Amino acid sequence: MRPLFLVLASLLALPAWAARFEIPVQGSRELTLAIAAPVMPRGDPDQKAALLRDTVEKDLAMTGYFEMVPLDAHIERGMGVEPGSFPFDPWRMLRTAALVKLRVLPAGDTSCDPAGQRMCLDVFIYDVLGQEKLAGKRLRGTPAEVLSIAHQAADEVLLALVGLRGFFGDVLAAVQDRTGNKEIWLVGIDGARAQAVTRNGSINLSPAWSPDHGTLAWTSYRRGNADVYAKDLGTGAVRTVSASPGVDTAASFSPDGSLVAVARSEQGDTDIFLLDARTGRTIRRLTQGGGIDVSPHFSPDGTQIVFASERSGGSQIYVVDVAGGTPRRVTNLRGFFTDPVWSPDGGAIAFVSRDGRFDIMTIRPDGTGVNRLTQDQGDNEDPSWSPDGRYLVFTSTRKGGRRIWLSTANGRHQVALTDDAGWSQPVWSR
Amino acid sequence: MSAHHSLLDVPREHLTPWIVVAVGLHVTGALTLWALAQLDLQPRRPLIAPEETIEVALVSLPKSALPQKASRRPVPQAPPRDQAPAVEPPPRQSDLAVPSKEPDPAPKTPPADPRKMQQYLDELDKMDELLEELDAPEGKVDRDAASPEGIEGAPALGTTGAMSSDPELAAYVARISRIFLENFRPIPAVKGKGYSARVLVQVDREGRVVDRRIQASSGNEFWDRAALSATEAVVSLPLPPERFRDGRADDFVIRFEDP
C-alpha cells in the first residue's frame, strides 16, 4: 500500500495556488463617473442640454465621491438611454465605473405631461462593470425650472451611488457686500439662485436659521445700533428679537426653536444671554465678566452652548451649560480662536484659528482630536456645517476675493461654490 | 505436456502481487485524473477578446481614436453572478423606473473628438506608467480610504514569513498596493461595511499579468466587481527585488479591504 499512499500524499500536497505575495489594498479611489450628453427633443437648443448636464456634473463633482470622465472623451454618443439601447464597452474602455444617462421629454409629450406645461427629465444610473441599471427616475417641472430639475437629478444619482440624501437644492444664507453695504442674501449651494433678504442699505451680519428653516435671524445696524431681528421667510414679516442699549449680535436658535442665544454688551463687557425666541425676553445670563464672550452656538441636544471668550487672555473656545454654571475651556492650544459651531451629531466643533492667517479647524468637545481643514490657502473663515455633518461651508480668499467654499468634514476635498466674491458668514439650510 | 500456459494455470499466490500492482495503478490513474479535473485548466482569457473588439467596432469607434497600446487597457469583465451573491447592494429605485420610450430621438450631440479622447486615454496611460515605472507618489485617497500609513506601513505579507521583515520587500509590496489602489473604485454605497475580497493575479516571468480571478468573494457583487476591475486595469507589475526573483512566473493575492 505504500506506493498508493505516496501518490495520494503527493496529490494532496499540491497547492491549488501557491501565491508568493499577498498584497493588502486598504482604501479606494473615487468612483469614475460619466454623465453622457442628454438626449434632447428635436428643436431644443443645445445650450439647454449643456446647462442640464453641466449642472448635474458640477453638483456631483463637489461631493468628492466621484472622478468625472470628461465629456469630450466620451466615445459612445447619441445612442439610447434605456437598458439595451447602447453598448457598455465604449464606457469600459474609458474605465468608467458608473454612467448617468439623461433624456428630456418636452412639455406636451404624450408620455410625459400631454395636457400640462411640464417637461420631464428621465435619469438612468448604470453600473458599467455589472452592465446593469441601478436606478431610474422621471422628474417633472416647468421649462423654467430646468435648473431645479437638474439638481434633483443629481440628488437621485447621489442616492443611488452613495446612499446619501442629495443636498444640491439646499440654500445658504450669507452676507454679501458687493453693493458697498452688507446685506443678507440667500444663495443656492451651487452658487446660483441668489436673492436678497435685506435691502436696508445698512450693515447686516450673522444670519442664523431657525430649526424649521422658516425664519432667519440676523444682526443689523439698520437703526444705528446692533440689534437682532428675525424675518419670517414665508410672510416676510420682520420682528425684533433683541434690542438692548448695547450691542446685540450673533444669534443662535436652540434645537427646539424656543430659545435664542445672543452676545450682548452691557457696561463695557460682552456676555452670552439666553432669550425667549418668540418674545425676546431675557431668560438667563450665561456668562459674566472675565472678558468678551461672543459667537454663541447651541449643541445639537440643546443642553450646552459653545462660544469664544477672551477670559484667559487670547480668544479660546469654551462651553457652558444652558442651565448655567462655570464655563469649561475646550481649546488648550496656543493661538487665537473664534467662531465656534457645533456639528449636527455633536461630535465636533469647527472654529477659526487666527494665527497670522485665518484657518478652519475642528476639535472634539472634550478638547481632543484637533484637525486642521485649511492651511496656506489664503484666509479661511466662517465655518458652517451641512445638516448631515459630512460637509462644511466657509469663506476663503485663496482665489482672490472672498468666496464661499465647500469642504468635506475631514478637509480632504474642497471646492468653490460661488464664482463671485464679496461673500461672508454663510450658514447652511436645507 | 504443452509449452503454453494460460494465466489460469499460474498458481494463485503468484498472481496476487500483480493484481495489487494493477489495481494500484488504476486507482492512481483515476485519482490523478480526478485531481486534474479539480484544477482550473481553462484556457487563459486574452486581454482583449476578439468579440469585444467587434462590439466596439459596432459603435463606430473612430479608428484613429483607438488606443495605440491596447494591451494597457484590457476590457474589464464582471465576475460570474454565482461567484458573488449580492448582500447589500446600493439603494435601488428600479420600482420607480421610467416607462419605456423607444426609439430615442435622433442624436444631437456632436461626434466624439478623437483627439480629446486620445488625450484622456493617454493621461490614463501616463498615470499607469508613473505608477509602474517610478515609485509613484501616493494617490489622492478618498474620504473613506485608509490613512496613508495604512498603505505605506503595510507589512510585506509574502507566503514565507521571513519576508515580512525585509524593508526592501515591504517597499515593493507597498508599491504594488498603490498600483491597485489607484484602480480600485467601488461604488461609495458599499464602502464602510467592512468588505474584503481576494483576487488572484498571475504574472509571467517578465511581470506581465496573464490571469486574474476572484479567489475569495467579499459577499458583495459590487465590491467584487470593483476589485476584479482594478486588477484588469493593470497589465504588468514591477518585478520583485533582485534577491526575491527566481526567474519563474509569480502569483499575487491582492486583498481589497475596506478599512
XYZ file of C-alpha atoms in Angstrom:
689
model
C 0.000 0.000 0.000
C 2.957 2.317 0.375
C 3.073 3.427 -3.304
C -0.617 4.303 -3.248
C -0.167 6.251 -0.046
C 2.714 8.190 -1.561
C 0.680 9.049 -4.667
C -2.215 10.244 -2.539
C 0.048 12.231 -0.278
C 1.777 13.933 -3.193
C -1.551 14.826 -4.769
C -2.880 16.316 -1.556
C 0.322 18.245 -1.036
C -0.055 20.059 -4.387
C -1.036 23.626 -3.532
C -4.034 24.902 -5.509
C -2.373 28.297 -5.996
C 0.757 28.983 -4.088
C 0.875 32.781 -4.165
C 4.259 34.151 -3.177
C 2.916 37.606 -2.411
C -0.172 38.736 -0.585
C -0.789 42.430 -1.122
C -3.182 44.383 1.101
C -5.028 47.236 -0.611
C -6.661 49.351 2.070
C -8.854 52.162 0.837
C -10.014 53.126 -2.601
C -10.173 55.942 -5.099
C -13.155 57.975 -6.201
C -15.667 56.284 -8.455
C -15.164 57.145 -12.118
C -18.446 58.591 -13.280
C -19.504 59.604 -16.776
C -22.514 61.777 -17.418
C -23.477 61.291 -21.027
C -24.737 64.217 -23.102
C -28.521 64.364 -22.590
C -30.828 63.104 -25.304
C -32.908 66.159 -26.141
C -36.146 66.619 -28.094
C -35.769 67.825 -31.648
C -35.512 71.567 -31.989
C -34.391 72.111 -28.410
C -31.425 74.410 -28.220
C -28.216 72.646 -27.333
C -27.450 75.231 -24.704
C -30.161 73.740 -22.536
C -28.617 70.283 -22.867
C -25.236 71.690 -21.860
C -26.759 73.590 -18.935
C -28.562 70.483 -17.753
C -25.556 68.212 -17.971
C -23.096 70.750 -16.574
C -25.326 71.360 -13.571
C -25.584 67.658 -12.769
C -21.840 67.205 -13.235
C -20.896 70.230 -11.130
C -23.230 69.120 -8.354
C -21.788 65.626 -8.220
C -18.186 66.781 -8.579
C -18.499 68.917 -5.455
C -19.243 65.876 -3.275
C -15.750 64.421 -3.522
C -17.087 60.935 -4.228
C -16.528 60.943 -7.975
C -13.871 61.411 -10.607
C -15.577 62.671 -13.734
C -14.871 61.256 -17.175
C -14.684 64.404 -19.348
C -17.415 64.809 -21.927
C -15.062 65.343 -24.838
C -13.501 61.916 -24.209
C -16.823 60.080 -24.464
C -16.842 57.539 -27.278
C -20.466 56.435 -27.279
C -22.655 59.394 -28.114
C -26.229 59.986 -29.020
C -27.408 56.432 -28.535
C -30.286 55.354 -26.292
C -30.660 55.884 -22.577
C -32.564 52.760 -21.669
C -31.064 49.352 -20.906
C -30.091 47.545 -24.086
C -30.155 50.652 -26.254
C -26.423 51.370 -26.010
C -23.213 49.350 -25.559
C -21.199 49.374 -22.331
C -17.822 48.600 -23.884
C -17.025 52.154 -25.013
C -17.549 53.235 -21.402
C -15.398 50.397 -20.071
C -12.621 51.479 -22.375
C -12.575 54.794 -20.535
C -12.526 52.920 -17.216
C -15.919 54.311 -16.363
C -17.404 52.555 -13.339
C -20.778 54.303 -13.294
C -22.755 56.005 -16.029
C -25.581 58.520 -15.934
C -27.857 58.907 -18.944
C -30.359 61.737 -19.232
C -33.310 62.204 -21.567
C -35.523 65.277 -21.842
C -39.149 64.981 -22.901
C -40.701 68.340 -23.793
C -43.861 69.743 -22.277
C -46.807 68.250 -24.114
C -45.092 64.946 -24.812
C -47.673 62.157 -24.710
C -45.719 60.024 -22.254
C -44.750 62.955 -20.030
C -47.466 65.517 -19.415
C -49.666 65.744 -22.508
C -52.175 68.144 -21.013
C -49.852 70.268 -18.947
C -46.908 72.585 -19.312
C -44.357 70.452 -17.549
C -41.309 68.868 -19.123
C -39.777 65.581 -17.975
C -36.212 64.583 -17.301
C -35.544 60.847 -17.274
C -32.487 59.815 -15.259
C -30.878 56.412 -15.715
C -27.986 55.339 -13.496
C -25.897 52.354 -14.602
C -23.244 50.159 -13.065
C -20.903 49.792 -16.031
C -18.910 46.902 -14.588
C -22.053 44.915 -13.886
C -23.761 46.188 -17.037
C -26.970 46.814 -15.186
C -29.276 49.652 -14.301
C -29.071 50.710 -10.667
C -31.877 53.245 -10.676
C -34.190 55.178 -12.941
C -36.386 58.153 -12.184
C -38.651 60.534 -14.067
C -38.547 64.128 -12.819
C -41.090 66.763 -13.830
C -41.149 70.557 -13.840
C -41.811 73.576 -15.982
C -39.144 74.518 -18.515
C -38.299 77.474 -16.270
C -37.432 75.025 -13.506
C -34.805 73.209 -15.542
C -32.024 74.017 -13.057
C -34.068 72.731 -10.149
C -34.800 69.541 -12.091
C -31.092 69.134 -12.806
C -30.347 69.420 -9.076
C -32.976 66.784 -8.360
C -31.327 64.529 -10.945
C -28.001 64.945 -9.156
C -29.769 64.111 -5.875
C -31.008 60.858 -7.434
C -27.506 59.919 -8.602
C -26.017 60.588 -5.160
C -28.708 58.473 -3.534
C -28.205 55.586 -5.952
C -24.412 55.517 -5.893
C -23.563 56.764 -2.407
C -26.741 56.130 -0.458
C -26.935 59.700 0.822
C -29.609 62.370 0.627
C -28.659 64.893 -2.009
C -28.148 68.489 -0.966
C -27.951 70.156 -4.337
C -31.200 72.045 -3.854
C -30.135 73.334 -0.434
C -29.858 77.026 0.310
C -27.299 79.109 2.198
C -27.954 82.404 3.958
C -24.897 84.645 3.750
C -23.682 88.229 3.864
C -22.910 89.915 0.546
C -21.081 93.262 0.369
C -20.992 93.744 -3.381
C -23.194 96.850 -3.184
C -20.966 98.537 -0.630
C -23.380 97.660 2.157
C -23.566 94.343 3.929
C -26.875 92.670 3.114
C -28.256 89.213 3.875
C -28.828 87.020 0.811
C -29.998 83.523 0.121
C -27.891 81.618 -2.384
C -28.125 78.065 -3.705
C -25.483 75.529 -2.788
C -24.500 75.694 -6.469
C -23.686 79.397 -6.072
C -26.705 80.377 -8.179
C -30.308 81.326 -7.365
C -29.204 84.294 -5.216
C -31.951 86.500 -3.762
C -31.832 89.304 -1.225
C -33.352 89.010 2.252
C -32.446 92.538 3.373
C -32.181 95.722 1.334
C -31.846 98.329 4.093
C -28.535 99.825 2.947
C -27.030 99.255 6.369
C -24.737 96.660 7.897
C -26.380 93.249 8.281
C -24.434 90.348 9.756
C -24.505 86.880 11.330
C -27.510 85.165 9.703
C -28.954 82.221 11.682
C -31.653 79.754 10.648
C -34.489 78.701 12.904
C -34.695 74.897 13.260
C -37.657 74.732 10.865
C -35.769 76.917 8.381
C -38.799 79.156 8.069
C -37.259 82.064 9.937
C -33.949 83.804 9.517
C -32.423 85.857 12.342
C -29.561 88.290 11.847
C -27.794 91.283 13.358
C -28.479 94.667 11.809
C -27.376 98.255 12.339
C -30.458 99.478 10.480
C -31.446 101.667 13.471
C -27.921 102.778 14.267
C -27.385 100.163 16.987
C -26.538 96.491 16.555
C -29.754 94.582 17.283
C -31.035 91.114 16.402
C -34.017 90.762 14.083
C -35.888 87.800 12.662
C -37.726 87.519 9.362
C -40.444 85.020 8.584
C -39.433 83.954 5.101
C -42.962 82.828 4.339
C -44.792 86.066 5.180
C -41.861 88.484 5.006
C -42.721 89.837 8.470
C -39.734 91.175 10.445
C -39.644 91.347 14.236
C -37.064 92.462 16.784
C -35.564 89.659 18.851
C -33.016 91.514 20.923
C -32.573 95.286 21.184
C -30.721 96.336 24.314
C -28.988 99.707 24.604
C -25.685 97.972 23.928
C -24.670 95.690 21.095
C -26.767 92.585 20.471
C -25.308 90.190 17.959
C -24.709 86.629 16.724
C -27.976 84.824 17.383
C -28.235 81.046 17.633
C -31.542 79.172 17.869
C -31.952 76.257 20.264
C -32.771 72.938 18.510
C -36.447 73.191 19.516
C -36.635 76.812 18.384
C -37.875 78.142 21.723
C -34.667 79.910 22.774
C -32.161 82.237 21.197
C -28.638 82.781 22.480
C -27.059 86.159 21.735
C -23.905 88.041 22.622
C -24.915 91.269 24.384
C -22.702 94.070 25.649
C -23.612 95.705 28.928
C -21.449 98.092 30.906
C -18.460 97.628 28.645
C -18.414 93.834 28.718
C -19.955 91.381 26.253
C -21.602 88.233 27.621
C -23.821 85.398 26.468
C -27.543 85.777 27.140
C -30.394 83.353 26.676
C -33.644 84.838 25.325
C -37.146 83.657 24.598
C -37.155 83.275 20.816
C -40.756 84.475 20.453
C -40.884 87.426 22.863
C -37.227 88.381 23.154
C -37.500 88.289 26.957
C -34.216 87.576 28.741
C -34.299 84.109 30.279
C -30.791 83.893 31.702
C -27.386 85.496 31.594
C -24.962 82.647 30.993
C -21.588 84.375 31.386
C -20.401 87.310 33.442
C -17.239 89.400 33.312
C -13.840 87.949 32.604
C -13.513 89.395 29.143
C -15.509 89.409 25.942
C -17.733 86.379 25.263
C -19.112 86.146 21.726
C -20.371 83.798 18.966
C -22.717 81.504 20.922
C -23.876 78.312 19.194
C -26.166 75.623 20.631
C -25.125 71.975 20.920
C -27.445 69.704 18.881
C -29.054 68.340 22.059
C -29.756 71.865 23.262
C -28.088 71.425 26.659
C -24.883 73.393 26.055
C -23.626 76.449 24.244
C -20.186 76.820 22.720
C -18.718 80.309 22.444
C -15.466 82.233 22.029
C -14.071 84.061 25.056
C -11.115 86.239 25.911
C -11.339 85.410 29.615
C -7.986 83.645 29.524
C -6.203 86.354 27.560
C -6.295 85.393 23.912
C -9.560 84.158 22.449
C -10.268 80.498 23.233
C -13.270 78.216 22.761
C -15.469 77.484 25.805
C -18.632 75.524 26.533
C -21.282 76.422 29.105
C -24.425 74.583 30.188
C -27.695 76.171 29.145
C -28.803 75.785 32.763
C -25.846 77.944 33.843
C -22.594 77.217 35.626
C -18.897 77.683 35.120
C -17.761 77.642 31.504
C -15.372 74.851 30.523
C -12.429 75.569 28.237
C -12.305 73.382 25.111
C -9.207 74.615 23.277
C -5.957 74.425 25.166
C -3.835 75.474 22.247
C -1.607 78.448 21.703
C -3.357 80.855 19.381
C -6.473 82.961 18.882
C -9.651 81.025 18.209
C -13.091 82.294 17.230
C -16.436 81.494 15.566
C -17.182 78.026 17.000
C -20.040 75.988 15.510
C -21.199 72.645 16.868
C -21.587 69.751 14.386
C -25.085 68.249 13.926
C -24.030 64.947 15.533
C -22.437 66.742 18.482
C -19.079 65.078 17.931
C -17.084 68.064 16.734
C -16.801 71.813 16.945
C -15.486 73.749 13.964
C -13.785 77.063 14.618
C -11.406 79.614 13.146
C -7.755 79.782 14.119
C -6.255 83.230 13.721
C -2.541 82.646 13.678
C -1.203 85.042 11.091
C -3.608 83.631 8.507
C -7.147 82.534 9.269
C -7.821 78.821 9.017
C -10.630 76.374 9.739
C -10.075 73.676 12.351
C -12.204 71.137 14.179
C -11.936 69.752 17.688
C -13.913 67.292 19.764
C -15.958 68.899 22.546
C -13.675 67.268 25.120
C -10.708 69.161 23.713
C -9.088 66.260 21.864
C -8.864 65.393 18.177
C -7.779 68.723 16.735
C -7.893 68.659 12.935
C -6.862 71.407 10.546
C -9.034 71.709 7.440
C -7.190 74.543 5.687
C -3.592 75.720 5.580
C -1.571 78.073 3.369
C -4.602 78.772 1.197
C -5.485 82.395 1.864
C -7.776 83.344 4.747
C -10.485 80.841 5.623
C -13.315 81.822 7.966
C -16.984 81.459 8.872
C -17.467 77.663 9.077
C -20.992 76.231 8.992
C -21.930 72.538 8.992
C -24.171 70.795 6.491
C -27.321 69.280 8.055
C -25.827 65.776 7.801
C -22.449 66.874 9.183
C -20.492 65.471 6.248
C -19.518 68.883 4.871
C -18.796 72.434 5.922
C -19.196 75.662 4.028
C -16.822 78.514 4.755
C -15.349 81.572 3.071
C -11.896 81.674 1.573
C -9.716 84.219 -0.185
C -7.487 81.584 -1.781
C -8.545 82.604 -5.263
C -8.785 86.311 -4.619
C -11.916 87.925 -3.217
C -13.933 86.240 -0.539
C -15.873 83.309 -1.976
C -17.955 80.566 -0.447
C -16.247 77.168 -0.412
C -17.337 73.653 0.470
C -15.174 71.123 2.296
C -15.685 67.553 3.364
C -15.655 67.297 7.149
C -12.121 65.897 7.068
C -10.919 68.684 4.760
C -9.650 66.375 2.024
C -11.921 67.667 -0.713
C -12.607 71.383 -1.119
C -14.332 73.232 -3.923
C -15.519 76.796 -4.554
C -19.289 77.226 -4.609
C -19.532 80.836 -5.761
C -17.825 82.357 -8.768
C -18.308 85.902 -7.483
C -16.603 87.404 -4.439
C -17.880 89.539 -1.558
C -19.459 86.738 0.469
C -19.100 86.107 4.205
C -20.758 84.194 7.058
C -22.598 81.509 5.057
C -24.957 79.284 7.069
C -26.404 76.091 5.652
C -30.113 75.437 5.475
C -31.760 72.630 3.516
C 2.867 -31.515 -21.928
C 2.008 -28.304 -23.590
C 4.556 -25.492 -23.700
C 1.760 -22.897 -23.458
C 0.374 -21.930 -20.126
C -2.625 -19.724 -19.567
C -2.921 -17.364 -16.586
C -5.409 -19.778 -15.224
C -2.594 -22.236 -14.928
C -0.471 -19.896 -12.750
C -0.814 -20.581 -9.074
C -2.982 -18.025 -7.387
C -0.387 -16.997 -4.816
C 1.959 -15.984 -7.650
C -0.669 -13.681 -9.228
C -1.612 -11.709 -6.111
C 1.280 -9.143 -6.237
C 0.497 -8.415 -9.886
C -3.180 -7.913 -9.150
C -2.283 -5.463 -6.352
C 0.040 -3.548 -8.672
C -2.600 -3.402 -11.429
C -5.315 -2.223 -9.051
C -2.890 0.308 -7.557
C -2.052 1.726 -10.970
C -5.739 2.019 -11.848
C -6.540 3.782 -8.603
C -3.548 6.104 -9.020
C -4.600 6.931 -12.556
C -8.172 7.631 -11.515
C -7.035 9.848 -8.636
C -4.683 11.753 -10.908
C -7.489 12.394 -13.411
C -9.785 13.467 -10.598
C -7.156 15.844 -9.207
C -6.511 17.370 -12.601
C -10.223 17.888 -13.069
C -10.285 19.884 -9.832
C -7.678 22.293 -11.112
C -8.986 25.073 -13.314
C -7.255 24.414 -16.571
C -9.493 26.546 -18.716
C -7.570 28.394 -21.390
C -6.473 31.813 -20.243
C -8.607 34.576 -21.488
C -6.926 37.025 -23.861
C -6.608 40.571 -22.606
C -8.979 41.819 -25.260
C -11.248 39.163 -26.656
C -11.882 39.385 -30.403
C -15.632 39.515 -29.935
C -15.228 42.539 -27.699
C -13.192 44.314 -30.312
C -16.009 43.651 -32.723
C -18.516 45.097 -30.276
C -16.503 48.269 -30.055
C -16.408 48.489 -33.819
C -20.191 48.294 -33.902
C -20.433 51.683 -32.207
C -18.395 53.298 -34.953
C -15.394 53.933 -32.789
C -13.128 56.246 -34.742
C -10.154 54.151 -35.721
C -7.685 56.912 -35.095
C -9.024 57.257 -31.605
C -8.267 53.728 -30.599
C -5.553 53.481 -28.007
C -2.292 52.538 -29.614
C -1.296 50.421 -26.676
C -4.431 48.384 -26.441
C -2.909 45.931 -24.060
C -2.712 48.613 -21.400
C -6.467 48.821 -21.189
C -7.950 45.379 -21.019
C -11.704 45.351 -21.098
C -12.953 44.595 -17.610
C -15.096 41.536 -17.128
C -17.755 41.237 -14.500
C -17.320 38.217 -12.253
C -19.805 35.407 -12.706
C -23.076 36.048 -10.934
C -22.902 32.941 -8.835
C -19.493 33.922 -7.550
C -20.600 36.922 -5.569
C -24.123 36.968 -4.262
C -25.386 40.447 -3.534
C -25.653 41.029 0.154
C -26.073 44.733 0.390
C -26.441 46.377 -2.987
C -26.748 50.130 -3.073
C -30.225 51.573 -2.828
C -32.274 50.793 -5.883
C -35.169 52.629 -7.307
C -35.971 50.254 -10.084
C -39.590 50.362 -8.977
C -39.597 53.972 -9.987
C -38.108 53.236 -13.355
C -39.467 55.334 -16.128
C -41.658 53.710 -18.735
C -40.053 52.593 -21.927
C -39.976 55.084 -24.746
C -38.339 53.941 -27.925
C -36.912 54.894 -30.194
C -34.894 57.733 -28.762
C -34.772 60.950 -30.695
C -32.032 61.299 -33.238
C -28.671 62.098 -31.706
C -27.992 65.789 -31.495
C -24.613 65.624 -29.837
C -21.509 66.148 -31.949
C -19.335 63.147 -32.702
C -16.574 62.206 -30.295
C -13.427 64.251 -30.553
C -10.772 61.589 -31.232
C -8.025 63.974 -30.172
C -9.651 64.653 -26.798
C -10.465 61.023 -26.240
C -6.905 60.024 -27.066
C -5.670 62.720 -24.742
C -7.790 61.317 -21.914
C -6.604 57.781 -22.631
C -3.017 58.978 -22.780
C -3.458 60.593 -19.397
C -4.664 57.284 -18.009
C -1.636 55.611 -19.554
C 0.694 58.191 -18.151
C -0.705 57.594 -14.688
C -0.154 53.865 -15.082
C 3.387 54.361 -16.293
C 4.199 56.620 -13.390
C 2.899 54.038 -11.020
C 4.607 51.145 -12.675
C 7.969 52.625 -13.503
C 8.525 55.070 -10.698
C 7.917 54.834 -7.049
C 4.748 56.775 -7.599
C 3.623 59.355 -5.088
C 0.688 58.402 -3.024
C -2.566 58.987 -4.865
C -5.398 61.133 -3.676
C -7.275 58.823 -1.416
C -10.900 59.446 -0.821
C -12.583 60.299 2.428
C -13.377 56.706 3.247
C -9.967 55.385 2.422
C -7.429 54.216 4.916
C -4.886 56.554 6.317
C -1.757 56.808 4.214
C 0.029 54.901 6.944
C -2.242 52.011 6.162
C -0.548 51.694 2.811
C 2.961 52.858 3.489
C 3.297 50.779 6.571
C 1.592 47.707 5.190
C 3.535 44.638 6.180
C 5.005 42.527 3.439
C 2.796 39.504 3.513
C 4.777 37.101 1.419
C 3.910 33.497 1.957
C 7.270 32.969 3.565
C 7.330 34.547 6.968
C 10.909 35.776 6.729
C 9.932 38.220 4.002
C 7.638 40.253 6.194
C 10.523 41.922 7.995
C 12.528 42.752 4.884
C 12.362 46.510 4.249
C 13.090 46.176 0.544
C 10.291 43.698 0.141
C 7.972 45.817 2.292
C 8.596 48.748 -0.060
C 7.883 46.504 -3.023
C 4.602 45.325 -1.509
C 3.611 48.928 -0.735
C 4.373 49.878 -4.338
C 2.229 47.063 -5.728
C -0.503 48.010 -3.273
C -0.543 51.584 -4.585
C -0.855 50.397 -8.177
C -4.026 48.507 -7.368
C -5.309 51.204 -5.010
C -5.200 53.715 -7.872
C -7.531 51.499 -9.856
C -9.871 50.380 -7.084
C -13.058 52.404 -7.391
C -16.006 50.721 -5.704
C -19.417 52.339 -5.584
C -19.378 54.541 -2.459
C -22.628 52.998 -1.240
C -20.832 49.733 -0.448
C -17.952 51.371 1.402
C -17.732 51.398 5.155
C -19.243 47.948 5.522
C -16.032 46.003 6.069
C -15.993 44.072 2.801
C -12.822 42.279 1.778
C -12.211 40.447 -1.497
C -9.169 38.446 -2.568
C -8.177 38.428 -6.207
C -5.535 36.055 -7.540
C -3.290 37.736 -10.093
C -0.884 35.585 -12.071
C 2.085 37.127 -13.832
C 4.651 35.600 -16.144
C 8.393 35.729 -15.531
C 8.560 39.234 -17.055
C 5.810 40.605 -14.858
C 3.026 40.584 -17.433
C -0.342 39.829 -15.919
C -1.661 36.713 -17.600
C -4.700 35.964 -15.482
C -6.770 37.247 -12.632
C -9.738 35.819 -10.824
C -11.697 36.207 -7.618
C -10.170 33.831 -5.107
C -12.408 34.772 -2.200
C -15.564 36.807 -2.657
C -16.400 39.664 -0.333
C -20.016 38.618 -0.419
C -20.942 41.785 -2.262
C -21.093 41.752 -6.026
C -20.280 45.459 -6.383
C -17.177 45.166 -4.222
C -16.020 42.072 -6.101
C -16.570 43.694 -9.483
C -14.588 46.751 -8.489
C -11.789 44.552 -7.144
C -11.598 42.454 -10.292
C -11.810 45.567 -12.438
C -8.900 47.098 -10.513
C -6.733 44.109 -11.423
C -7.908 44.170 -15.026
C -6.698 47.721 -15.402
C -3.169 46.571 -14.561
C -1.383 44.696 -17.347
C 2.055 44.358 -15.828
C 3.678 44.579 -12.425
C 7.167 45.596 -11.395
C 9.418 42.618 -10.756
C 10.256 41.836 -7.136
C 13.579 42.980 -5.719
C 16.503 41.126 -7.286
C 17.005 38.917 -4.255
C 13.474 37.622 -4.496
C 13.411 36.814 -8.193
C 13.556 33.189 -9.124
C 13.010 33.528 -12.860
C 9.616 31.897 -12.681
C 6.068 33.092 -13.010
C 4.553 34.530 -9.842
C 1.180 34.591 -8.187
C -0.089 37.556 -6.224
C -3.102 37.571 -3.961
C -4.478 41.098 -3.841
C -6.606 41.703 -0.774
C -9.020 44.601 -1.361
C -10.053 45.684 2.109
C -12.473 48.239 3.419
C -10.544 49.946 6.191
